[in-house]
Amino acid sequence: LYYLHRDDKRRTVEEIMSFLFDAQDKGKVKYIACSNWTAERIAESNVFAKKCGRDGFVAVSDRWSLAMPIPNTSSDKTLVDMDDKLMALHKETAVAAIPFSSTAQGYLSRVASGENLPEHVTKIYGSERNNEIAKRAAILANEKGVTIAQLALSYFYSQEFTAIPMMAKDMPISQRQS
Protein backbone atom coordinates (compact mmCIF):
# COMPACT_ATOMS: atom_id res chain seq x y z
CA LEU A 1 0.00 0.00 0.00
CA TYR A 2 1.56 3.25 -1.14
CA TYR A 3 0.29 6.48 0.40
CA LEU A 4 0.55 9.94 -1.09
CA HIS A 5 0.82 11.92 2.12
CA ARG A 6 -0.14 15.29 0.64
CA ASP A 7 -1.77 16.39 -2.61
CA ASP A 8 0.44 18.39 -4.94
CA LYS A 9 -2.16 20.59 -6.59
CA ARG A 10 0.47 21.99 -8.94
CA ARG A 11 0.29 18.65 -10.73
CA THR A 12 -2.69 17.24 -12.58
CA VAL A 13 -4.34 14.09 -11.34
CA GLU A 14 -3.46 12.53 -14.69
CA GLU A 15 0.23 13.13 -14.02
CA ILE A 16 0.06 11.85 -10.44
CA MET A 17 -2.03 8.77 -11.22
CA SER A 18 0.03 7.89 -14.30
CA PHE A 19 3.16 7.90 -12.13
CA LEU A 20 1.44 5.62 -9.61
CA PHE A 21 0.16 3.27 -12.34
CA ASP A 22 3.71 3.05 -13.70
CA ALA A 23 4.94 2.04 -10.24
CA GLN A 24 2.20 -0.60 -10.09
CA ASP A 25 3.14 -1.91 -13.54
CA LYS A 26 6.75 -2.25 -12.37
CA GLY A 27 5.59 -4.26 -9.33
CA LYS A 28 6.77 -1.62 -6.85
CA VAL A 29 3.27 -0.76 -5.62
CA LYS A 30 0.20 -2.94 -5.32
CA TYR A 31 -2.42 -0.52 -3.97
CA ILE A 32 -2.54 3.26 -3.75
CA ALA A 33 -3.96 5.51 -1.07
CA CYS A 34 -3.88 9.18 -0.17
CA SER A 35 -3.81 11.38 2.88
CA ASN A 36 -4.97 14.96 3.14
CA TRP A 37 -6.71 15.06 -0.23
CA THR A 38 -10.06 16.73 -0.80
CA ALA A 39 -13.11 14.85 -2.02
CA GLU A 40 -12.96 16.69 -5.33
CA ARG A 41 -9.36 15.65 -6.08
CA ILE A 42 -9.99 12.06 -4.97
CA ALA A 43 -13.07 11.81 -7.18
CA GLU A 44 -11.18 13.33 -10.11
CA SER A 45 -8.33 10.86 -9.59
CA ASN A 46 -10.68 7.90 -9.42
CA VAL A 47 -12.49 8.99 -12.59
CA PHE A 48 -9.15 9.11 -14.38
CA ALA A 49 -8.25 5.68 -12.99
CA LYS A 50 -11.51 4.23 -14.26
CA LYS A 51 -10.87 5.71 -17.73
CA CYS A 52 -7.53 3.90 -17.67
CA GLY A 53 -9.19 0.64 -16.60
CA ARG A 54 -7.42 0.83 -13.25
CA ASP A 55 -8.37 0.95 -9.60
CA GLY A 56 -8.01 4.34 -7.98
CA PHE A 57 -7.36 5.04 -4.34
CA VAL A 58 -8.32 2.18 -2.03
CA ALA A 59 -7.97 4.21 1.19
CA VAL A 60 -8.05 7.83 2.30
CA SER A 61 -6.51 9.16 5.49
CA ASP A 62 -7.84 12.53 6.62
CA ARG A 63 -8.30 14.02 10.09
CA TRP A 64 -11.55 12.77 11.58
CA SER A 65 -12.90 12.26 15.09
CA LEU A 66 -16.04 12.81 17.13
CA ALA A 67 -14.57 16.15 18.16
CA MET A 68 -14.68 18.50 15.20
CA PRO A 69 -11.65 20.72 14.67
CA ILE A 70 -12.32 24.44 14.68
CA PRO A 71 -11.79 25.57 11.08
CA ASN A 72 -8.52 27.32 10.21
CA THR A 73 -6.86 26.72 13.58
CA SER A 74 -4.20 24.24 12.56
CA SER A 75 -0.73 25.56 11.86
CA ASP A 76 -0.51 22.95 9.08
CA LYS A 77 -2.72 24.31 6.30
CA THR A 78 -2.29 21.11 4.24
CA LEU A 79 -4.38 19.02 6.65
CA VAL A 80 -7.75 17.94 5.32
CA ASP A 81 -10.60 17.24 7.72
CA MET A 82 -13.46 14.84 7.10
CA ASP A 83 -16.36 16.89 5.78
CA ASP A 84 -19.74 16.24 4.18
CA LYS A 85 -18.19 15.86 0.72
CA LEU A 86 -15.61 13.32 1.92
CA MET A 87 -18.26 11.44 3.89
CA ALA A 88 -20.45 11.25 0.78
CA LEU A 89 -17.49 10.05 -1.28
CA HIS A 90 -16.75 7.24 1.19
CA LYS A 91 -20.40 6.18 1.25
CA GLU A 92 -20.72 6.28 -2.53
CA THR A 93 -17.45 4.51 -3.37
CA ALA A 94 -16.83 2.37 -0.26
CA VAL A 95 -13.21 3.58 -0.29
CA ALA A 96 -11.81 2.87 3.17
CA ALA A 97 -11.25 5.75 5.59
CA ILE A 98 -8.14 5.57 7.75
CA PRO A 99 -8.65 8.60 10.01
CA PHE A 100 -5.73 10.13 11.85
CA SER A 101 -6.22 12.06 15.08
CA SER A 102 -9.18 9.75 15.60
CA THR A 103 -9.42 10.57 19.30
CA ALA A 104 -8.78 14.30 18.75
CA GLN A 105 -5.57 14.11 20.76
CA GLY A 106 -7.60 12.79 23.70
CA TYR A 107 -9.72 15.94 23.82
CA LEU A 108 -13.01 14.31 24.85
CA SER A 109 -11.43 12.16 27.57
CA ARG A 110 -9.35 15.03 28.90
CA VAL A 111 -12.29 17.48 29.04
CA ALA A 112 -14.53 14.90 30.74
CA SER A 113 -11.89 14.22 33.39
CA GLY A 114 -11.30 17.93 34.03
CA GLU A 115 -7.69 17.71 32.88
CA ASN A 116 -5.94 20.88 31.83
CA LEU A 117 -5.35 20.68 28.11
CA PRO A 118 -2.32 21.92 26.24
CA GLU A 119 -2.95 25.17 24.36
CA HIS A 120 -2.36 23.57 20.95
CA VAL A 121 -5.16 21.06 21.63
CA THR A 122 -7.70 23.63 22.89
CA LYS A 123 -6.84 25.87 19.93
CA ILE A 124 -7.94 23.10 17.55
CA TYR A 125 -10.78 21.44 19.50
CA GLY A 126 -11.87 23.87 22.23
CA SER A 127 -15.48 24.57 21.30
CA GLU A 128 -18.83 24.41 23.06
CA ARG A 129 -19.94 21.72 20.60
CA ASN A 130 -16.96 19.52 21.47
CA ASN A 131 -17.35 20.18 25.20
CA GLU A 132 -20.99 19.06 24.97
CA ILE A 133 -19.91 15.92 23.10
CA ALA A 134 -17.39 15.23 25.88
CA LYS A 135 -20.11 15.46 28.54
CA ARG A 136 -22.47 13.20 26.60
CA ALA A 137 -19.66 10.76 25.79
CA ALA A 138 -18.71 10.52 29.47
CA ILE A 139 -22.29 9.62 30.42
CA LEU A 140 -22.63 7.02 27.66
CA ALA A 141 -19.17 5.53 28.30
CA ASN A 142 -20.03 5.15 31.98
CA GLU A 143 -23.34 3.47 31.11
CA LYS A 144 -21.59 1.05 28.73
CA GLY A 145 -18.62 0.38 31.01
CA VAL A 146 -16.03 1.56 28.47
CA THR A 147 -13.60 4.45 28.24
CA ILE A 148 -14.46 7.57 26.29
CA ALA A 149 -11.69 6.69 23.83
CA GLN A 150 -13.24 3.25 23.26
CA LEU A 151 -16.63 4.87 22.73
CA ALA A 152 -15.17 7.42 20.31
CA LEU A 153 -13.41 4.70 18.35
CA SER A 154 -16.56 2.59 18.13
CA TYR A 155 -18.07 5.43 16.12
CA PHE A 156 -15.75 4.53 13.24
CA TYR A 157 -16.67 0.86 13.31
CA SER A 158 -20.35 1.75 12.95
CA GLN A 159 -19.90 3.48 9.59
CA GLU A 160 -21.43 2.02 6.41
CA PHE A 161 -17.96 1.88 4.85
CA THR A 162 -14.69 0.53 6.20
CA ALA A 163 -13.14 2.94 8.70
CA ILE A 164 -9.96 1.97 10.52
CA PRO A 165 -8.84 4.70 12.95
CA MET A 166 -5.18 5.30 13.67
CA MET A 167 -4.26 5.52 17.33
CA ALA A 168 -2.04 8.22 18.77
CA LYS A 169 1.27 6.91 20.02
CA ASP A 170 0.98 8.96 23.20
CA MET A 171 -2.42 7.60 24.20
CA PRO A 172 -2.26 5.83 27.57
CA ILE A 173 -2.24 2.04 27.29
CA SER A 174 -5.49 1.85 29.31
CA GLN A 175 -7.26 3.72 26.50
CA ARG A 176 -5.79 1.54 23.72
CA GLN A 177 -7.48 -1.64 24.88
CA SER A 178 -10.45 -2.81 22.85
PDB file of C-alpha atoms in Angstrom, residues 86-153:
ATOM      1  CA  LEU A  86     -15.614  13.324   1.917  1.00  0.00           C
ATOM      2  CA  MET A  87     -18.261  11.444   3.890  1.00  0.00           C
ATOM      3  CA  ALA A  88     -20.452  11.245   0.777  1.00  0.00           C
ATOM      4  CA  LEU A  89     -17.486  10.050  -1.282  1.00  0.00           C
ATOM      5  CA  HIS A  90     -16.750   7.237   1.191  1.00  0.00           C
ATOM      6  CA  LYS A  91     -20.397   6.180   1.252  1.00  0.00           C
ATOM      7  CA  GLU A  92     -20.715   6.282  -2.531  1.00  0.00           C
ATOM      8  CA  THR A  93     -17.447   4.514  -3.369  1.00  0.00           C
ATOM      9  CA  ALA A  94     -16.828   2.370  -0.258  1.00  0.00           C
ATOM     10  CA  VAL A  95     -13.211   3.577  -0.295  1.00  0.00           C
ATOM     11  CA  ALA A  96     -11.810   2.872   3.173  1.00  0.00           C
ATOM     12  CA  ALA A  97     -11.254   5.747   5.591  1.00  0.00           C
ATOM     13  CA  ILE A  98      -8.143   5.570   7.753  1.00  0.00           C
ATOM     14  CA  PRO A  99      -8.651   8.602  10.012  1.00  0.00           C
ATOM     15  CA  PHE A 100      -5.731  10.125  11.847  1.00  0.00           C
ATOM     16  CA  SER A 101      -6.217  12.057  15.077  1.00  0.00           C
ATOM     17  CA  SER A 102      -9.181   9.754  15.603  1.00  0.00           C
ATOM     18  CA  THR A 103      -9.423  10.568  19.296  1.00  0.00           C
ATOM     19  CA  ALA A 104      -8.779  14.301  18.751  1.00  0.00           C
ATOM     20  CA  GLN A 105      -5.571  14.114  20.761  1.00  0.00           C
ATOM     21  CA  GLY A 106      -7.596  12.794  23.703  1.00  0.00           C
ATOM     22  CA  TYR A 107      -9.723  15.939  23.816  1.00  0.00           C
ATOM     23  CA  LEU A 108     -13.012  14.312  24.847  1.00  0.00           C
ATOM     24  CA  SER A 109     -11.428  12.160  27.572  1.00  0.00           C
ATOM     25  CA  ARG A 110      -9.352  15.033  28.902  1.00  0.00           C
ATOM     26  CA  VAL A 111     -12.287  17.476  29.039  1.00  0.00           C
ATOM     27  CA  ALA A 112     -14.527  14.905  30.735  1.00  0.00           C
ATOM     28  CA  SER A 113     -11.890  14.217  33.387  1.00  0.00           C
ATOM     29  CA  GLY A 114     -11.302  17.926  34.030  1.00  0.00           C
ATOM     30  CA  GLU A 115      -7.694  17.706  32.884  1.00  0.00           C
ATOM     31  CA  ASN A 116      -5.942  20.875  31.825  1.00  0.00           C
ATOM     32  CA  LEU A 117      -5.353  20.680  28.111  1.00  0.00           C
ATOM     33  CA  PRO A 118      -2.320  21.925  26.237  1.00  0.00           C
ATOM     34  CA  GLU A 119      -2.946  25.171  24.359  1.00  0.00           C
ATOM     35  CA  HIS A 120      -2.360  23.565  20.949  1.00  0.00           C
ATOM     36  CA  VAL A 121      -5.164  21.064  21.633  1.00  0.00           C
ATOM     37  CA  THR A 122      -7.697  23.625  22.889  1.00  0.00           C
ATOM     38  CA  LYS A 123      -6.842  25.865  19.926  1.00  0.00           C
ATOM     39  CA  ILE A 124      -7.940  23.098  17.553  1.00  0.00           C
ATOM     40  CA  TYR A 125     -10.779  21.439  19.502  1.00  0.00           C
ATOM     41  CA  GLY A 126     -11.865  23.871  22.233  1.00  0.00           C
ATOM     42  CA  SER A 127     -15.480  24.575  21.298  1.00  0.00           C
ATOM     43  CA  GLU A 128     -18.830  24.411  23.063  1.00  0.00           C
ATOM     44  CA  ARG A 129     -19.936  21.720  20.603  1.00  0.00           C
ATOM     45  CA  ASN A 130     -16.964  19.519  21.474  1.00  0.00           C
ATOM     46  CA  ASN A 131     -17.348  20.178  25.203  1.00  0.00           C
ATOM     47  CA  GLU A 132     -20.994  19.064  24.967  1.00  0.00           C
ATOM     48  CA  ILE A 133     -19.913  15.920  23.097  1.00  0.00           C
ATOM     49  CA  ALA A 134     -17.386  15.228  25.879  1.00  0.00           C
ATOM     50  CA  LYS A 135     -20.114  15.464  28.535  1.00  0.00           C
ATOM     51  CA  ARG A 136     -22.471  13.195  26.600  1.00  0.00           C
ATOM     52  CA  ALA A 137     -19.661  10.757  25.787  1.00  0.00           C
ATOM     53  CA  ALA A 138     -18.712  10.523  29.474  1.00  0.00           C
ATOM     54  CA  ILE A 139     -22.286   9.617  30.417  1.00  0.00           C
ATOM     55  CA  LEU A 140     -22.627   7.018  27.660  1.00  0.00           C
ATOM     56  CA  ALA A 141     -19.169   5.531  28.299  1.00  0.00           C
ATOM     57  CA  ASN A 142     -20.028   5.153  31.975  1.00  0.00           C
ATOM     58  CA  GLU A 143     -23.338   3.468  31.110  1.00  0.00           C
ATOM     59  CA  LYS A 144     -21.593   1.054  28.733  1.00  0.00           C
ATOM     60  CA  GLY A 145     -18.619   0.384  31.007  1.00  0.00           C
ATOM     61  CA  VAL A 146     -16.031   1.560  28.475  1.00  0.00           C
ATOM     62  CA  THR A 147     -13.602   4.446  28.239  1.00  0.00           C
ATOM     63  CA  ILE A 148     -14.456   7.569  26.291  1.00  0.00           C
ATOM     64  CA  ALA A 149     -11.685   6.687  23.833  1.00  0.00           C
ATOM     65  CA  GLN A 150     -13.242   3.253  23.256  1.00  0.00           C
ATOM     66  CA  LEU A 151     -16.629   4.870  22.734  1.00  0.00           C
ATOM     67  CA  ALA A 152     -15.173   7.420  20.306  1.00  0.00           C
ATOM     68  CA  LEU A 153     -13.408   4.697  18.349  1.00  0.00           C
TER      69      LEU A 153
END
